[in-house]
Amino acid sequence: MSLFRKKERQMPGLNTSSLPDLIFTVLFFFMIVTHMRSVTVKVAFQTPQGTELTKLVKKSSTTYIFVGRPVRSGMQPADTFVVQVNDRLMSVGQLAEYLSAERSRMSPDDLEQMTVSLKADKNVPMGIINDVKQALRKANALKIHYSAVNKKNTN
């Protein structure tokens, strides 16, 4: 017989009191870091390249116009280009009406800052871009940003 008895040890329970704090911290991190896409792009476009680019500052009063070929090839013939404003596909003729309606819904502060961001495919004919610009003039949307990617110098 031994003088010392071995005690049978049990594993202590896992302390989960700090688990909700950890979960909320991770949740807040993803809420801050993640950018939610507000517009579903229905137009395929390849952005042109540029050298003197600046970032768009106030995005809350920005209307995005996409010009390019439709994503689904069954919708239109392959050689046609379509215009998408926010989530709607429309013709260039409807563009002025739509933007005028958008301007009437804006607050006076946002109306001063209203900007149109034109994201066009680099293969879109300049005639379509000119038609879009004429429609923007009719709608009195005169601040236009052309989207491009930074051109890498290969010297």
mmCIF file of C-alpha atoms in Angstrom:
data_model
loop_
_atom_site.group_PDB
_atom_site.id
_atom_site.type_symbol
_atom_site.label_atom_id
_atom_site.label_comp_id
_atom_site.label_asym_id
_atom_site.label_seq_id
_atom_site.Cartn_x
_atom_site.Cartn_y
_atom_site.Cartn_z
ATOM 1 C CA MET A 1 0.000 0.000 0.000
ATOM 2 C CA SER A 2 1.159 3.425 -0.778
ATOM 3 C CA LEU A 3 1.064 6.307 1.547
ATOM 4 C CA PHE A 4 -0.056 8.765 -1.098
ATOM 5 C CA ARG A 5 -3.228 8.252 -2.989
ATOM 6 C CA LYS A 6 -3.508 9.506 -6.502
ATOM 7 C CA LYS A 7 -6.420 11.813 -6.937
ATOM 8 C CA GLU A 8 -8.354 11.521 -10.118
ATOM 9 C CA ARG A 9 -8.231 14.913 -11.788
ATOM 10 C CA GLN A 10 -11.048 16.260 -13.898
ATOM 11 C CA MET A 11 -10.692 18.693 -16.743
ATOM 12 C CA PRO A 12 -12.052 22.135 -15.785
ATOM 13 C CA GLY A 13 -14.835 23.586 -17.953
ATOM 14 C CA LEU A 14 -13.950 26.039 -20.716
ATOM 15 C CA ASN A 15 -14.511 29.649 -19.704
ATOM 16 C CA THR A 16 -16.610 31.303 -22.457
ATOM 17 C CA SER A 17 -17.311 34.591 -20.719
ATOM 18 C CA SER A 18 -15.125 36.610 -23.142
ATOM 19 C CA LEU A 19 -16.467 34.901 -26.285
ATOM 20 C CA PRO A 20 -19.247 37.489 -26.992
ATOM 21 C CA ASP A 21 -16.669 40.305 -26.771
ATOM 22 C CA LEU A 22 -14.488 38.532 -29.293
ATOM 23 C CA ILE A 23 -17.398 37.895 -31.659
ATOM 24 C CA PHE A 24 -18.532 41.538 -31.554
ATOM 25 C CA THR A 25 -14.976 42.744 -32.123
ATOM 26 C CA VAL A 26 -14.664 40.599 -35.247
ATOM 27 C CA LEU A 27 -18.130 41.710 -36.396
ATOM 28 C CA PHE A 28 -17.236 45.399 -36.037
ATOM 29 C CA PHE A 29 -13.960 44.832 -37.850
ATOM 30 C CA PHE A 30 -15.723 43.340 -40.868
ATOM 31 C CA MET A 31 -18.405 46.029 -40.805
ATOM 32 C CA ILE A 32 -15.744 48.735 -41.012
ATOM 33 C CA VAL A 33 -13.479 47.068 -43.551
ATOM 34 C CA THR A 34 -16.061 45.618 -45.948
ATOM 35 C CA HIS A 35 -17.318 47.785 -48.798
ATOM 36 C CA MET A 36 -20.853 46.955 -49.862
ATOM 37 C CA ARG A 37 -21.499 47.217 -53.581
ATOM 38 C CA SER A 38 -24.527 49.402 -54.165
ATOM 39 C CA VAL A 39 -24.947 48.806 -57.905
ATOM 40 C CA THR A 40 -25.071 45.483 -59.727
ATOM 41 C CA VAL A 41 -23.144 45.973 -62.937
ATOM 42 C CA LYS A 42 -25.031 44.605 -65.945
ATOM 43 C CA VAL A 43 -22.548 46.006 -68.462
ATOM 44 C CA ALA A 44 -19.168 44.516 -69.314
ATOM 45 C CA PHE A 45 -16.547 47.206 -69.634
ATOM 46 C CA GLN A 46 -12.788 47.402 -69.685
ATOM 47 C CA THR A 47 -11.636 50.643 -68.107
ATOM 48 C CA PRO A 48 -9.237 52.786 -70.149
ATOM 49 C CA GLN A 49 -5.857 53.810 -68.773
ATOM 50 C CA GLY A 50 -4.716 57.304 -67.843
ATOM 51 C CA THR A 51 -1.776 59.091 -66.274
ATOM 52 C CA GLU A 52 -3.167 62.201 -64.513
ATOM 53 C CA LEU A 53 -5.846 60.643 -62.271
ATOM 54 C CA THR A 54 -7.532 61.912 -59.106
ATOM 55 C CA LYS A 55 -9.851 60.180 -56.665
ATOM 56 C CA LEU A 56 -13.551 60.943 -56.446
ATOM 57 C CA VAL A 57 -14.069 62.693 -53.101
ATOM 58 C CA LYS A 58 -17.778 62.806 -52.204
ATOM 59 C CA LYS A 59 -19.466 59.618 -53.335
ATOM 60 C CA SER A 60 -22.861 60.133 -51.698
ATOM 61 C CA SER A 61 -24.115 62.478 -54.420
ATOM 62 C CA THR A 62 -22.533 60.566 -57.288
ATOM 63 C CA THR A 63 -24.537 58.886 -60.039
ATOM 64 C CA TYR A 64 -22.718 56.109 -61.865
ATOM 65 C CA ILE A 65 -23.232 55.591 -65.604
ATOM 66 C CA PHE A 66 -21.810 52.435 -67.175
ATOM 67 C CA VAL A 67 -21.460 52.176 -70.966
ATOM 68 C CA GLY A 68 -20.442 48.908 -72.601
ATOM 69 C CA ARG A 69 -21.634 45.615 -73.981
ATOM 70 C CA PRO A 70 -24.366 43.769 -72.076
ATOM 71 C CA VAL A 71 -23.148 41.038 -69.726
ATOM 72 C CA ARG A 72 -25.563 38.442 -71.092
ATOM 73 C CA SER A 73 -24.918 38.024 -74.794
ATOM 74 C CA GLY A 74 -28.484 36.844 -75.451
ATOM 75 C CA MET A 75 -29.903 40.268 -74.572
ATOM 76 C CA GLN A 76 -28.417 42.334 -77.406
ATOM 77 C CA PRO A 77 -26.367 41.709 -80.543
ATOM 78 C CA ALA A 78 -22.613 41.549 -79.936
ATOM 79 C CA ASP A 79 -21.842 44.883 -81.637
ATOM 80 C CA THR A 80 -24.282 47.001 -79.585
ATOM 81 C CA PHE A 81 -23.460 49.016 -76.507
ATOM 82 C CA VAL A 82 -25.897 49.717 -73.685
ATOM 83 C CA VAL A 83 -26.100 52.393 -70.982
ATOM 84 C CA GLN A 84 -26.694 51.486 -67.348
ATOM 85 C CA VAL A 85 -27.574 54.091 -64.741
ATOM 86 C CA ASN A 86 -27.511 52.755 -61.198
ATOM 87 C CA ASP A 87 -29.361 49.411 -61.647
ATOM 88 C CA ARG A 88 -31.347 50.202 -64.805
ATOM 89 C CA LEU A 89 -30.470 49.576 -68.437
ATOM 90 C CA MET A 90 -31.766 52.399 -70.634
ATOM 91 C CA SER A 91 -31.290 54.137 -73.919
ATOM 92 C CA VAL A 92 -29.414 57.408 -74.274
ATOM 93 C CA GLY A 93 -32.739 59.169 -74.924
ATOM 94 C CA GLN A 94 -34.104 58.096 -71.521
ATOM 95 C CA LEU A 95 -30.968 59.242 -69.742
ATOM 96 C CA ALA A 96 -31.857 62.950 -69.585
ATOM 97 C CA GLU A 97 -35.327 62.239 -68.155
ATOM 98 C CA TYR A 98 -33.942 59.877 -65.532
ATOM 99 C CA LEU A 99 -31.222 62.271 -64.378
ATOM 100 C CA SER A 100 -33.682 65.181 -64.223
ATOM 101 C CA ALA A 101 -35.894 63.066 -61.958
ATOM 102 C CA GLU A 102 -32.858 62.199 -59.810
ATOM 103 C CA ARG A 103 -31.945 65.883 -59.490
ATOM 104 C CA SER A 104 -35.469 66.777 -58.373
ATOM 105 C CA ARG A 105 -35.261 64.217 -55.529
ATOM 106 C CA MET A 106 -31.934 65.508 -54.176
ATOM 107 C CA SER A 107 -31.511 67.938 -51.328
ATOM 108 C CA PRO A 108 -30.122 71.397 -52.200
ATOM 109 C CA ASP A 109 -26.763 70.554 -50.604
ATOM 110 C CA ASP A 110 -26.396 67.357 -52.612
ATOM 111 C CA LEU A 111 -27.612 69.141 -55.719
ATOM 112 C CA GLU A 112 -24.565 71.432 -55.628
ATOM 113 C CA GLN A 113 -22.269 68.429 -55.215
ATOM 114 C CA MET A 114 -24.010 66.210 -57.801
ATOM 115 C CA THR A 115 -21.407 64.416 -59.860
ATOM 116 C CA VAL A 116 -21.773 61.894 -62.666
ATOM 117 C CA SER A 117 -19.122 59.192 -62.874
ATOM 118 C CA LEU A 118 -18.897 57.839 -66.413
ATOM 119 C CA LYS A 119 -17.438 54.336 -66.567
ATOM 120 C CA ALA A 120 -17.180 53.405 -70.225
ATOM 121 C CA ASP A 121 -15.536 50.547 -72.030
ATOM 122 C CA LYS A 122 -12.387 51.583 -73.854
ATOM 123 C CA ASN A 123 -13.861 50.245 -77.130
ATOM 124 C CA VAL A 124 -17.091 52.276 -76.998
ATOM 125 C CA PRO A 125 -17.369 54.555 -80.051
ATOM 126 C CA MET A 126 -16.914 58.238 -79.244
ATOM 127 C CA GLY A 127 -20.323 58.977 -80.809
ATOM 128 C CA ILE A 128 -22.082 57.131 -77.979
ATOM 129 C CA ILE A 129 -20.011 59.006 -75.392
ATOM 130 C CA ASN A 130 -20.939 62.303 -77.079
ATOM 131 C CA ASP A 131 -24.630 61.305 -77.016
ATOM 132 C CA VAL A 132 -24.341 60.556 -73.290
ATOM 133 C CA LYS A 133 -22.647 63.926 -72.713
ATOM 134 C CA GLN A 134 -25.440 65.719 -74.628
ATOM 135 C CA ALA A 135 -28.039 63.954 -72.470
ATOM 136 C CA LEU A 136 -26.126 65.038 -69.360
ATOM 137 C CA ARG A 137 -26.180 68.643 -70.575
ATOM 138 C CA LYS A 138 -29.956 68.457 -71.095
ATOM 139 C CA ALA A 139 -30.341 67.171 -67.529
ATOM 140 C CA ASN A 140 -28.055 69.976 -66.249
ATOM 141 C CA ALA A 141 -25.585 67.434 -64.834
ATOM 142 C CA LEU A 142 -22.407 69.297 -65.682
ATOM 143 C CA LYS A 143 -19.847 67.737 -63.309
ATOM 144 C CA ILE A 144 -18.562 64.612 -65.020
ATOM 145 C CA HIS A 145 -15.767 62.301 -63.907
ATOM 146 C CA TYR A 146 -14.357 59.800 -66.374
ATOM 147 C CA SER A 147 -13.185 56.597 -64.708
ATOM 148 C CA ALA A 148 -9.814 55.144 -65.654
ATOM 149 C CA VAL A 149 -7.072 53.007 -64.183
ATOM 150 C CA ASN A 150 -3.518 54.178 -63.640
ATOM 151 C CA LYS A 151 -1.292 53.591 -66.644
ATOM 152 C CA LYS A 152 1.938 51.814 -65.836
ATOM 153 C CA ASN A 153 4.955 53.349 -67.509
ATOM 154 C CA THR A 154 6.938 50.751 -69.441
ATOM 155 C CA ASN A 155 10.112 52.599 -70.397
#
